[in-house]
Short mmCIF file of C-alpha atoms in Angstrom, two decimals:
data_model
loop_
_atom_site.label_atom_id
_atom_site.label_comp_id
_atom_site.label_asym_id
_atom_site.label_seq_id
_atom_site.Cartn_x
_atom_site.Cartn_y
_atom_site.Cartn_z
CA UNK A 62 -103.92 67.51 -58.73
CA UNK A 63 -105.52 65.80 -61.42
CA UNK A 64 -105.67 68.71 -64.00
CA UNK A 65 -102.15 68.59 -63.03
CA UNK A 66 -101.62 64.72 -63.98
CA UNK A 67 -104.32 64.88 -66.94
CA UNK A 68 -101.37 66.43 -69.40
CA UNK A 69 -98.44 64.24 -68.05
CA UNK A 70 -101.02 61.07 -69.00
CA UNK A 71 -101.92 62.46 -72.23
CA UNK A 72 -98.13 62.79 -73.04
CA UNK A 73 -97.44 58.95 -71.76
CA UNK A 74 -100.01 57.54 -73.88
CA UNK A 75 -98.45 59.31 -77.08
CA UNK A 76 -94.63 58.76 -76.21
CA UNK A 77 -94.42 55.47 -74.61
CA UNK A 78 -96.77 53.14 -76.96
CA UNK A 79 -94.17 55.04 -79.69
CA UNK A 80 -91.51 53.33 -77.84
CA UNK A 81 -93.37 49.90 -77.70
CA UNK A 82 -94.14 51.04 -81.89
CA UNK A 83 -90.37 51.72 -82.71
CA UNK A 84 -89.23 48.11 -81.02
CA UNK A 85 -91.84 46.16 -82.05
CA UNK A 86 -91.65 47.55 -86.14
CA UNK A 87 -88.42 46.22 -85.79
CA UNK A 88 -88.75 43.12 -84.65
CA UNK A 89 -90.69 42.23 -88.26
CA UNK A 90 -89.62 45.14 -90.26
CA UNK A 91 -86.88 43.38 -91.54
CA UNK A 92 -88.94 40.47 -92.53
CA UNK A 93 -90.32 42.09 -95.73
CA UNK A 94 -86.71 42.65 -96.94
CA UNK A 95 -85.17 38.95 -96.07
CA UNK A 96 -85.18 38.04 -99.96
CA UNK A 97 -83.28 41.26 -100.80
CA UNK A 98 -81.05 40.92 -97.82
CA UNK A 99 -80.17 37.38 -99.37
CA UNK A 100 -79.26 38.95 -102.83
CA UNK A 101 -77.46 41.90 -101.70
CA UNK A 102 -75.57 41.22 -98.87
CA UNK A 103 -75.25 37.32 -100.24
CA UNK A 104 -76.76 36.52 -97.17
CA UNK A 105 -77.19 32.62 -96.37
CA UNK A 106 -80.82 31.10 -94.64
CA UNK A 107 -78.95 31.19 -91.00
CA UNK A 108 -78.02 34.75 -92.03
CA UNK A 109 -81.64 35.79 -92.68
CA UNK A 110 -82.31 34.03 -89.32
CA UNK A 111 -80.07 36.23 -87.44
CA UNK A 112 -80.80 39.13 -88.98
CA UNK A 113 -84.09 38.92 -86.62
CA UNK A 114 -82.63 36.81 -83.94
CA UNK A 115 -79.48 38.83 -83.24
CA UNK A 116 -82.36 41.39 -82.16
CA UNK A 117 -84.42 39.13 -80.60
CA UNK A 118 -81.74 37.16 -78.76
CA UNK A 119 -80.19 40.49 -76.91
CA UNK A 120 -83.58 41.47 -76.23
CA UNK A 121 -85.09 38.32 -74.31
CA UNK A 122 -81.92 38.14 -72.83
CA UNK A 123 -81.47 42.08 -71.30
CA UNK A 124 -85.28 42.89 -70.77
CA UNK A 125 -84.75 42.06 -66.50
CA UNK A 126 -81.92 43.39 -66.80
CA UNK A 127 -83.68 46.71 -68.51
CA UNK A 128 -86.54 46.66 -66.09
CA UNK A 129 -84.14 46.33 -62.87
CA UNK A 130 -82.25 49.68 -64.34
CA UNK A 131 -85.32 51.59 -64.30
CA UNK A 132 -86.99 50.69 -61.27
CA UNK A 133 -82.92 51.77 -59.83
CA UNK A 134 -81.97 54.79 -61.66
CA UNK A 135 -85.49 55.84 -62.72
CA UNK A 136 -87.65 54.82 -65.22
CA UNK A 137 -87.94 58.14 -67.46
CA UNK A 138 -84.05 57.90 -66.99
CA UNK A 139 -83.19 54.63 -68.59
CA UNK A 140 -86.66 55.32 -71.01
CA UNK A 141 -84.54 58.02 -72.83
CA UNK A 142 -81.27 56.37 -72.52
CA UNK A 143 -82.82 53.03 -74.40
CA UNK A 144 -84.06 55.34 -76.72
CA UNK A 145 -81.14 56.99 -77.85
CA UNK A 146 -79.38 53.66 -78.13
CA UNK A 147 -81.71 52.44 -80.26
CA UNK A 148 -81.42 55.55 -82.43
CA UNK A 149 -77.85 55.33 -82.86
CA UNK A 150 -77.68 51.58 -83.56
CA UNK A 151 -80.13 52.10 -85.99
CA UNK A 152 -78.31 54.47 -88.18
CA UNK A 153 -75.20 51.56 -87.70
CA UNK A 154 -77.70 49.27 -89.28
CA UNK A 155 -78.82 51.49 -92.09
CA UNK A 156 -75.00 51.77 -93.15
CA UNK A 157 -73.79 48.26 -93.03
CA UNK A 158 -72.56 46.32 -95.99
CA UNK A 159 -72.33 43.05 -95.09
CA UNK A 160 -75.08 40.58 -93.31
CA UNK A 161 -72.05 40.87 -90.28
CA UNK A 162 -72.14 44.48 -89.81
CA UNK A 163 -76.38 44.28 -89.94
CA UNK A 164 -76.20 41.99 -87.23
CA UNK A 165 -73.76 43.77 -84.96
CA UNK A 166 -75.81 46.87 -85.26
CA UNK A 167 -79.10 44.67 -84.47
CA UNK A 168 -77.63 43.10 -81.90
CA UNK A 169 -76.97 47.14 -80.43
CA UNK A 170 -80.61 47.50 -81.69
CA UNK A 171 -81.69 44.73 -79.13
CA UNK A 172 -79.88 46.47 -76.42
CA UNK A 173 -81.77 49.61 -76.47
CA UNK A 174 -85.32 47.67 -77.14
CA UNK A 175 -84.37 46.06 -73.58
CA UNK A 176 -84.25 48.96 -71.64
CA UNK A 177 -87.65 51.03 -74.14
CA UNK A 178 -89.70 47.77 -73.79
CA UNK A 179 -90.78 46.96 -70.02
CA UNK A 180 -90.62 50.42 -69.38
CA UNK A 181 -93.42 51.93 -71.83
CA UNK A 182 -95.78 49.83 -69.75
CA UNK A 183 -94.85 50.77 -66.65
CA UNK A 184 -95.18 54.24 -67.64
CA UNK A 185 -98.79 53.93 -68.92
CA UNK A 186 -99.79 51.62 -65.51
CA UNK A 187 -98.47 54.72 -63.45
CA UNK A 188 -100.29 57.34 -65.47
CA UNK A 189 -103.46 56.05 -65.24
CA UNK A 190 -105.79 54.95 -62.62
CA UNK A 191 -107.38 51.28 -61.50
CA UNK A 192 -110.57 51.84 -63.35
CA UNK A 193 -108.73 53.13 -66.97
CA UNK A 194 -105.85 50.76 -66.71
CA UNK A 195 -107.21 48.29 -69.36
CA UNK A 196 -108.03 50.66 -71.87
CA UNK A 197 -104.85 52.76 -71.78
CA UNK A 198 -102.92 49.06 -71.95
CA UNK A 199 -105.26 48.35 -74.61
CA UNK A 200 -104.37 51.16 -76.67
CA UNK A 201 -100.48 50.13 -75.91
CA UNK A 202 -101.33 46.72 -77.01
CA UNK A 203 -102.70 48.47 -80.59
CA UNK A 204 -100.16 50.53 -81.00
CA UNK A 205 -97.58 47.59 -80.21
CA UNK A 206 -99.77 45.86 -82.66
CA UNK A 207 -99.22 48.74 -85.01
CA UNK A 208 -95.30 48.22 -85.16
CA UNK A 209 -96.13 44.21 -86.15
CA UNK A 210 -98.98 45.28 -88.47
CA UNK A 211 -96.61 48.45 -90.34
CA UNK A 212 -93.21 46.28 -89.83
CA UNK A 213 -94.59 44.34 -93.14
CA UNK A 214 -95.82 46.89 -95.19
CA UNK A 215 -93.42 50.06 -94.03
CA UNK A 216 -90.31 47.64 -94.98
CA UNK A 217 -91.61 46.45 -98.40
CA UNK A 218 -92.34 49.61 -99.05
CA UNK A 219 -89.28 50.98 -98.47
CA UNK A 220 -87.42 48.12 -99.76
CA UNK A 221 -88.98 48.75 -102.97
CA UNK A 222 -89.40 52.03 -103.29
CA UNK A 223 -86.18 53.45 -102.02
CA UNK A 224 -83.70 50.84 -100.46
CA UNK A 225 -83.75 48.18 -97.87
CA UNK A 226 -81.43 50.58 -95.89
CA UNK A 227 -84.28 53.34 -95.53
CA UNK A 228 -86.06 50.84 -92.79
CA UNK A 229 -83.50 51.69 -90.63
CA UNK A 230 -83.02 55.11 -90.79
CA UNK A 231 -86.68 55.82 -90.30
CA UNK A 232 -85.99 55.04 -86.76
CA UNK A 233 -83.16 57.97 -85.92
CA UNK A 234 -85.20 61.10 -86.35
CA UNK A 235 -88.20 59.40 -84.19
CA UNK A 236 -86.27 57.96 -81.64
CA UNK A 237 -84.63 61.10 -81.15
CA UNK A 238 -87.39 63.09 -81.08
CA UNK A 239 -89.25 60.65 -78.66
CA UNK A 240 -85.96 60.69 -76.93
CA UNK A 241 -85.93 64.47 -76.23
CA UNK A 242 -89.74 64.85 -75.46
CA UNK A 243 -89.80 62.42 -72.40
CA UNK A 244 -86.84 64.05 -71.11
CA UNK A 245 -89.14 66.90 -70.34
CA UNK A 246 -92.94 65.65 -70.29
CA UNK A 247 -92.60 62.39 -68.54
CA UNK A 248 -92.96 61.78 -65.04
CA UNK A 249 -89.94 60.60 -63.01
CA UNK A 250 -89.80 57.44 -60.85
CA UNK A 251 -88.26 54.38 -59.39
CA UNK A 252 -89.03 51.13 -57.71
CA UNK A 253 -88.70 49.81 -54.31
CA UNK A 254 -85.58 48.49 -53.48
CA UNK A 255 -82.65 50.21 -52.81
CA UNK A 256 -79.52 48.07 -54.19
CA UNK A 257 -79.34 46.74 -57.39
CA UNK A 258 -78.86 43.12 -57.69
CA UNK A 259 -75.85 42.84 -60.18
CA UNK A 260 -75.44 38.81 -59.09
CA UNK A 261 -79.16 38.55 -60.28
CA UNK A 262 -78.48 40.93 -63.14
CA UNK A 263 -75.46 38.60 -64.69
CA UNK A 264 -76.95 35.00 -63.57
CA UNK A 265 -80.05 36.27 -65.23
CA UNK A 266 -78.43 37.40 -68.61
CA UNK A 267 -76.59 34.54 -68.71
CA UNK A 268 -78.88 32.14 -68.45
CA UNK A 269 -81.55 33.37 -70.94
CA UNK A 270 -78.89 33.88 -73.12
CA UNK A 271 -77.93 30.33 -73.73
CA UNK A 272 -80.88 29.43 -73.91
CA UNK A 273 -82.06 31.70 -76.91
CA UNK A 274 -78.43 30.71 -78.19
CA UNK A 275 -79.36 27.01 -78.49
CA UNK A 276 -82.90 27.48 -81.06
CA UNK A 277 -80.58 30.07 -82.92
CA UNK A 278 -78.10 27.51 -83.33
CA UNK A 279 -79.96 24.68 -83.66
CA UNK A 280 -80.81 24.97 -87.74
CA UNK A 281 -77.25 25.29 -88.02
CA UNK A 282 -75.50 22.32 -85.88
CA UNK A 283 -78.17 20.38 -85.24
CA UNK A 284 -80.66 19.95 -82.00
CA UNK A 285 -78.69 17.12 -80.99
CA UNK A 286 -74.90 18.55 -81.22
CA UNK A 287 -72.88 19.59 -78.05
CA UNK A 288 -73.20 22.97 -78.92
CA UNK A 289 -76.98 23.11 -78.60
CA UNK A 290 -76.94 20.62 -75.76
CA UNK A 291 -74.89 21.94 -73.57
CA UNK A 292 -76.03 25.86 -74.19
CA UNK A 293 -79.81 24.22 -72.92
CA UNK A 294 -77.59 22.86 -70.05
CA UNK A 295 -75.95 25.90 -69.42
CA UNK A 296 -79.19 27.89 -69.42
CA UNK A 297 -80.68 25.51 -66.99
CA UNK A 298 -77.81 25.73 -64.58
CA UNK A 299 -77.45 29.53 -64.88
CA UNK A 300 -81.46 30.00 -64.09
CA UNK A 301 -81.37 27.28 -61.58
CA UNK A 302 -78.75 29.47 -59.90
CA UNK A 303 -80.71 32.67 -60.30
CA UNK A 304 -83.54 31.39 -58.68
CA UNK A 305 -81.44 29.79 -55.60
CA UNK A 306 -79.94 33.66 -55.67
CA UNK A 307 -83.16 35.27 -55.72
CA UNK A 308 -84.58 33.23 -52.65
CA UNK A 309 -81.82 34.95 -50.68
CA UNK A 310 -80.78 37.74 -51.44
CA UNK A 311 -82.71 40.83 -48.96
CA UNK A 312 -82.92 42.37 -52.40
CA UNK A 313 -84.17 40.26 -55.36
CA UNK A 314 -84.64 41.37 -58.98
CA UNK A 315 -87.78 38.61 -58.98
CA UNK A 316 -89.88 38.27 -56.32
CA UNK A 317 -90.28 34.85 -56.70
CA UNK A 318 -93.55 34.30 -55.05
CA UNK A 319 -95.19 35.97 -57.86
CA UNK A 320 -94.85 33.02 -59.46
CA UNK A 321 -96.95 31.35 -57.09
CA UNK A 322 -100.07 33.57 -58.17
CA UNK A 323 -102.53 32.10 -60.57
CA UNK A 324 -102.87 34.84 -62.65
CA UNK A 325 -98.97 35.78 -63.19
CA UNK A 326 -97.61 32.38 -63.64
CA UNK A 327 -100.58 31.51 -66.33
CA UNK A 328 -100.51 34.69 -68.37
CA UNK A 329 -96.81 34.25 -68.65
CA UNK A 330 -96.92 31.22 -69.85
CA UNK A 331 -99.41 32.13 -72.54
CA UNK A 332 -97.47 35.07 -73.46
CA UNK A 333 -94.58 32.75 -74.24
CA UNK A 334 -96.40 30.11 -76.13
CA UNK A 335 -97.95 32.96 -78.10
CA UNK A 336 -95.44 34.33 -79.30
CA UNK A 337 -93.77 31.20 -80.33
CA UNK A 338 -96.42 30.78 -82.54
CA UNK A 339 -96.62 34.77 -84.01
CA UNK A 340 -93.25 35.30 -84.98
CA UNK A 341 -92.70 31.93 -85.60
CA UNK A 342 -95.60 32.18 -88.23
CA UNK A 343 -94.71 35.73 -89.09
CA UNK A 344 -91.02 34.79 -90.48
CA UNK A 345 -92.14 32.36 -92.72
CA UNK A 346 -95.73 34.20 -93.98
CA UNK A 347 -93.88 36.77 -94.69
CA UNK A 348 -91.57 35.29 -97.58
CA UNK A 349 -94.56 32.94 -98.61
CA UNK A 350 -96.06 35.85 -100.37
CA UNK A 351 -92.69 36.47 -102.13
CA UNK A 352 -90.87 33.20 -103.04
CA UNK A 353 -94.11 31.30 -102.73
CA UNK A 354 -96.83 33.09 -104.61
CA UNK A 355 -94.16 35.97 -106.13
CA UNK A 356 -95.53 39.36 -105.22
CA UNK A 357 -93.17 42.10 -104.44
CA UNK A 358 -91.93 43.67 -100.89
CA UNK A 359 -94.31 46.16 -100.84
CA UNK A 360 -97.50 43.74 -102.32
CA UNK A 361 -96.47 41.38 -99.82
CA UNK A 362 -96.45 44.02 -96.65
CA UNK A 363 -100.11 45.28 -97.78
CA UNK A 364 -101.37 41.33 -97.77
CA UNK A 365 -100.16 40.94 -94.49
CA UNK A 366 -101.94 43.62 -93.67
CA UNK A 367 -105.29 42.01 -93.09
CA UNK A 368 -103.67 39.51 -90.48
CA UNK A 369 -101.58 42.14 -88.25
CA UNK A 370 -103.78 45.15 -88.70
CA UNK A 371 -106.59 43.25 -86.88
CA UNK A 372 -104.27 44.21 -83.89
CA UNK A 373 -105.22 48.20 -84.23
CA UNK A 374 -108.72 47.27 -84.22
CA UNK A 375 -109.28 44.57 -81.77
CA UNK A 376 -106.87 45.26 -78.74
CA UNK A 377 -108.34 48.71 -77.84
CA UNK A 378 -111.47 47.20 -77.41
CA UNK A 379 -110.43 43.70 -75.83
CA UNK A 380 -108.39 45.81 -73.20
CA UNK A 381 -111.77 47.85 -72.45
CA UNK A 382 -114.03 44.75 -72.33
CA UNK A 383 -111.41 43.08 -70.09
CA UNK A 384 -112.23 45.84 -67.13
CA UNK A 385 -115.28 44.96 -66.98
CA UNK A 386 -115.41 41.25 -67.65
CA UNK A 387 -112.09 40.02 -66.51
CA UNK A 388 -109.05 39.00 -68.77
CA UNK A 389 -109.74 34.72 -69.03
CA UNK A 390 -112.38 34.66 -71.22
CA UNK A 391 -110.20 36.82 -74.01
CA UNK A 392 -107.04 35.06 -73.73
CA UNK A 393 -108.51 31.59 -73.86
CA UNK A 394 -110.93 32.91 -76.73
CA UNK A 395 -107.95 34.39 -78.26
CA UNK A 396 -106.14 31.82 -78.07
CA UNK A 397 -108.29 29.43 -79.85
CA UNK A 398 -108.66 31.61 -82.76
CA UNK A 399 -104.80 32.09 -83.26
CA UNK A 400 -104.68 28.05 -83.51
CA UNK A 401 -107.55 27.78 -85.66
CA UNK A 402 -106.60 30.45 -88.48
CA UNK A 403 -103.03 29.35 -89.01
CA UNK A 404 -104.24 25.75 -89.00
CA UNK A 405 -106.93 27.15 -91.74
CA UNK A 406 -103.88 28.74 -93.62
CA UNK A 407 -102.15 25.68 -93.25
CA UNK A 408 -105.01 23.69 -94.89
CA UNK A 409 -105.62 26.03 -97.76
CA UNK A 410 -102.35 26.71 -99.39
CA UNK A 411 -101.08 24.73 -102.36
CA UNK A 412 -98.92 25.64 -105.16
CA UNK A 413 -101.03 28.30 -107.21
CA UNK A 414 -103.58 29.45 -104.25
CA UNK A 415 -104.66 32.89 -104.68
CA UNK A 416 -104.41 35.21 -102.07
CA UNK A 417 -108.23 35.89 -101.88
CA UNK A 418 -108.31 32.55 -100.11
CA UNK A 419 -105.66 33.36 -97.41
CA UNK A 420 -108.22 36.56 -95.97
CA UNK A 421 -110.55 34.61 -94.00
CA UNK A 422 -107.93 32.57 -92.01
CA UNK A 423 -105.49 35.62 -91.39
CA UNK A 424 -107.92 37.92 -90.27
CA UNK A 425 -109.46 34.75 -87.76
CA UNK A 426 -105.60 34.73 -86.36
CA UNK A 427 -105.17 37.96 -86.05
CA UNK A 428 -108.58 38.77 -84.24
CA UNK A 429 -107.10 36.24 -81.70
CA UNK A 430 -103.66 37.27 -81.45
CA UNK A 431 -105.18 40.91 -80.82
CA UNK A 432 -107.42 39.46 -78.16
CA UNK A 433 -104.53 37.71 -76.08
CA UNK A 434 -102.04 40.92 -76.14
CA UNK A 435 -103.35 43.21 -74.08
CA UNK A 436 -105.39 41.01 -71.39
CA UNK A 437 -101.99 39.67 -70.89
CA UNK A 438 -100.26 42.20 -70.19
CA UNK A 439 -103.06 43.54 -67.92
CA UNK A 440 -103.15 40.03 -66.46
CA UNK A 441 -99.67 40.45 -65.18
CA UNK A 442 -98.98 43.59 -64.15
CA UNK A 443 -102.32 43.64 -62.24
CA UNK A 444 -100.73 40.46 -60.51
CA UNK A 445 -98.43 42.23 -58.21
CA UNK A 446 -98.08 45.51 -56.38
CA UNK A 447 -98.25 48.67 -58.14
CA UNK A 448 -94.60 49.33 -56.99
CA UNK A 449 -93.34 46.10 -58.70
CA UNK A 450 -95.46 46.51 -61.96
CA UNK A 451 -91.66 47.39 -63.76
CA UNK A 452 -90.50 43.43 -62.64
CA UNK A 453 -93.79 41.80 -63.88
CA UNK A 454 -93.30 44.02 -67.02
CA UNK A 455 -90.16 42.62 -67.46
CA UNK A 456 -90.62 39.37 -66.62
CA UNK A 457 -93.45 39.34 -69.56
CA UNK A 458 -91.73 40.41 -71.93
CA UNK A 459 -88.34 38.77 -71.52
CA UNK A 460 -90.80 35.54 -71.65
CA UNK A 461 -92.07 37.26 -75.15
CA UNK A 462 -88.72 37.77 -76.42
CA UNK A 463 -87.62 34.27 -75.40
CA UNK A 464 -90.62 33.17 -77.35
CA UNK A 465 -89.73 35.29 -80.28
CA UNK A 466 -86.32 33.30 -80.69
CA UNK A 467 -87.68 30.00 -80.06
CA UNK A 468 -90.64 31.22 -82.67
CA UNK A 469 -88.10 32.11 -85.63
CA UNK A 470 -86.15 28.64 -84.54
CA UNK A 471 -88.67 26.04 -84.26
CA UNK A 472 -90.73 26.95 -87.57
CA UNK A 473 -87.50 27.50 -89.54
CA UNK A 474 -86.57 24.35 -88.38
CA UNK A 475 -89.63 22.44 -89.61
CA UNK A 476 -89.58 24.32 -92.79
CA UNK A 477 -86.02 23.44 -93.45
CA UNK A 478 -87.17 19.91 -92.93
CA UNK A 479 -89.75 19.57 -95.64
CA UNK A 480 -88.81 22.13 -98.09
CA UNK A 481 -86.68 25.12 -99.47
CA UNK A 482 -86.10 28.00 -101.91
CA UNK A 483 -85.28 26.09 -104.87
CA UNK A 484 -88.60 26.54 -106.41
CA UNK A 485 -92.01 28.29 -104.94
CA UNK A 486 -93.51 24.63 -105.16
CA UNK A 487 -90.56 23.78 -102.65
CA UNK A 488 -91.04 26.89 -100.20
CA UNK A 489 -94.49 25.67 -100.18
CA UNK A 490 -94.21 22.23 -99.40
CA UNK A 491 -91.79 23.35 -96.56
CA UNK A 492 -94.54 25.95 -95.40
CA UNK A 493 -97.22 24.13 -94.96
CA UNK A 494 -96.08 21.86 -91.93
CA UNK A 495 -94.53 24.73 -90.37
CA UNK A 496 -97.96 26.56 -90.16
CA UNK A 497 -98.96 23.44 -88.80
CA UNK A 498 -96.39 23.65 -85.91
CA UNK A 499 -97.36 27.24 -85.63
CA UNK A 500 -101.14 26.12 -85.17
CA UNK A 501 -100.06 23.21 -82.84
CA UNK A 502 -97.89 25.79 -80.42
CA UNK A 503 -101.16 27.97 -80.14
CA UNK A 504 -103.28 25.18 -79.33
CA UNK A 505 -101.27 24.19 -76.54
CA UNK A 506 -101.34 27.70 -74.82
CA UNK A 507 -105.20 27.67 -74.62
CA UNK A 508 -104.78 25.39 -71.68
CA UNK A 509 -103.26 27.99 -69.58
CA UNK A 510 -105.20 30.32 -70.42
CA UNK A 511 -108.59 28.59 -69.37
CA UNK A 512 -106.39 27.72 -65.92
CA UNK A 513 -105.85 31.64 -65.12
CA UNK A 514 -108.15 33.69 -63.32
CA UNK A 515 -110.95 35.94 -64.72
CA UNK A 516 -109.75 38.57 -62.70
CA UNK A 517 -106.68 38.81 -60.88
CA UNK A 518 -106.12 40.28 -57.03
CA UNK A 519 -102.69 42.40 -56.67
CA UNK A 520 -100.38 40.08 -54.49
CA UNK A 521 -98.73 40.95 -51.42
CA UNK A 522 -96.44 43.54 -50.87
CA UNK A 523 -92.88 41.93 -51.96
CA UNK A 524 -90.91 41.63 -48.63
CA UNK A 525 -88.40 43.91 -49.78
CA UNK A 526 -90.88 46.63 -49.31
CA UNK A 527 -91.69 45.59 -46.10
CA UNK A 528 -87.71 45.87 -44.77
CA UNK A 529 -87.46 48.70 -46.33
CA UNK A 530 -90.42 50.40 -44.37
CA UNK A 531 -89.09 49.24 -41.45
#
């Protein structure tokens, strides 16, 4: 049985952390390219901003959704069919020409990430046994950390050396391929409960979605207009009502006494306060080394490179370490070193700084960011049931992906506040109290992380399990 199982493993630890690598490189691929994006397709700052978010938003707001199709219609299933979307919007994206057309195609883009996303880790935590479980997530982890760490340095590259078009077609030929290969050498499987909840599916959706809509917004029309108002009203509502559905219903999407174990409820809420802070910190790094110190695409992606990269490096090993000495004492650790190396970065840059300075404090924040990843995501998933690993997948990283949007929002807001593209003395003074924001957000999630549990205990077997039994 297990020589049977060894190959099937091997093959899930090389094709789904390259789904996790294709959605995550484009999540910051496109950063690298926002000044070109600006002069070519005359794109505006809230242009730029939805070039990510349009990705972002769809994905925070489907990834339930994504996880709920799998566990129905079967995981490998929906794996290949979110990979084939994502192929094919991709190739949209690569010929647009306008910022509108880009952002239609991303927006496609984000539907496909949806369904990829939750499922690559449910894949791995089926393949592998108790005892290996935190090093094959750790390797997912490095290889998600991969697609942030090449997203910088593929797209200047690409943007310089060929066009900023090329950083979307890279995607069609993998995706394909990827898309093709599970279809054959990936196990089939689904979750526990028989019915799919469509009123949880929609109240769901539409809930996360307005509340991503209102940080989009929100550099546009203001945190105190109607618009943004009411969307954080309607979001509220729309959850509220998902969670009154999901008490009920014989068949919920969310188990919602999950949320009453340590372990998942703090791990969650570190995930989300993390990634505030990364992409957050990412969107605006990432043009600092071209309107703010002036090196090209491609010189910028390489000097990003010591901050992301850490992620290849670190995670394998934090997700090892973790087995054997429990997740809390990397997240919190992690955690502290995200805060302190963007406040560092904060400190440190000035109109003229030379990048020689900037090492030390990236590579601090990336050695934490690396550390957090993966004992998260171990964290939750080893929170509940094996049979429900695909919800606490996708409750993570919907929670990522709302993070992402509120990430991109909240530091181009502060930025916008103090500073601008006129000059690179202006994008500086506009940077430097957004990577203090960034620093702030980081701080705050250390808190939950000391509150979460070294090691975790699977819950209970969700009820619907038990009426189904019966």
């Amino acid at each position: 049985m297990n020589d049977v199982r060894r190959p099937r493993a091997v093959w899930t630890l090389v094709l789904a952390p390259l789904g996790v690598f294709l959605t995550s490189l484009d999540i910051v691929v496109v950063a690298t390219a926002l000044p070109v994006l600006r002069v070519e397709l005359n794109a505006s700052l809230a242009d730029l901003e939805w070039t990510i978010n349009a990705y972002n938003l769809v994905f925070a707001c489907l990834m339930l959704s994504g996880a709920a199709l799998g566990d129905r219609f079967g995981r490998r299933r929906m794996f290949v069919a979110g990979l084939t979307v994502f192929s094919l919007a991709s190739a949209a994206a690569a010929m647009s020409s306008n910022a509108e057309a880009l952002i239609v195609a991303r927006v496609v883009q984000g539907v496909g990430a949806a369904v990829i996303l939750p499922l690559t880790l449910v894949l791995i935590i089926e393949a592998f046994p108790e005892g290996k479980r935190g090093a094959a997530i750790g390797i997912w982890g490095a290889v998600a950390g991969l697609g942030v760490a090449a997203g910088p340095v593929v797209g200047g590259a690409i943007t310089e050396g060929l066009s900023w078009q090329w950083i979307f077609w890279v995607n069609v030929p993998v995706g394909l391929a990827a898309a093709g290969l599970s279809t054959f050498l990936l196990r089939e499987s689904r979750g526990p409960r028989p019915q799919l909840d469509l009123v949880g599916l929609v109240l769901a959706g539409v809930g996360v979605f307005a509340l991503t809509w209102a940080p989009v917004r929100a550099p546009l029309v203001g945190w105190g207009s109607v618009e943004v108002i009411g969307a954080l009203v309607a979001g509220v509502v729309f959850l509220g009502a998902f969670l009154w559905w999901e008490a009920r219903t014989p068949y919920p999407m969310v188990p919602l006494h999950y949320f009453r174990a340590r372990g998942f409820a703090t791990s969650n809420v570190v995930a989300f306060l993390q990634q505030i802070s990364l992409i957050g910190s990412l969107f605006i790094i990432a043009q600092l080394f071209q309107v703010g110190m002036g090196y090209s695409p491609w010189e910028a992606g390489l000097r990003i490179l010591v901050w992301n990269g850490t992620l290849m490096l670190t995670a394998p090993l934090a997700g090892a370490l973790a087995d054997r000495f429990g997740n809390r004492p990397f997240m919190a650790l992690g955690m502290v070193m995200q805060a302190v190396g963007l406040a560092w970065l904060a400190a440190v840059v000035e109109p003229g700084v030379s990048y020689v300075s900037l090492v030390a404090p990236l590579i601090v924040a990336g050695v934490g960011i690396s550390a957090v990843m993966p004992t998260v995501a171990n964290a939750v998933t080893a929170s509940v049931p094996l049979e429900d690993t695909g919800v606490a997948a996708g409750v993570n990283s919907a929670l990522r992906e709302l993070g992402s949007v509120f990430g991109v929002a909240i530091i181009a807001l502060v930025f916008a506040g103090q500073g601008g593209y006129s000059s690179p003395g202006a994008f500086i003074d506009g940077f430097v109290p957004a990577m203090w924001a960034a620093a702030g957000i980081a701080l705050v999630g250390v808190l939950p992380a000391v509150l979460s549990p070294s090691r975790v205990t699977p819950g209970v077997s969700a009820p619907v399990r038990e009426r189904v039994l019966s």
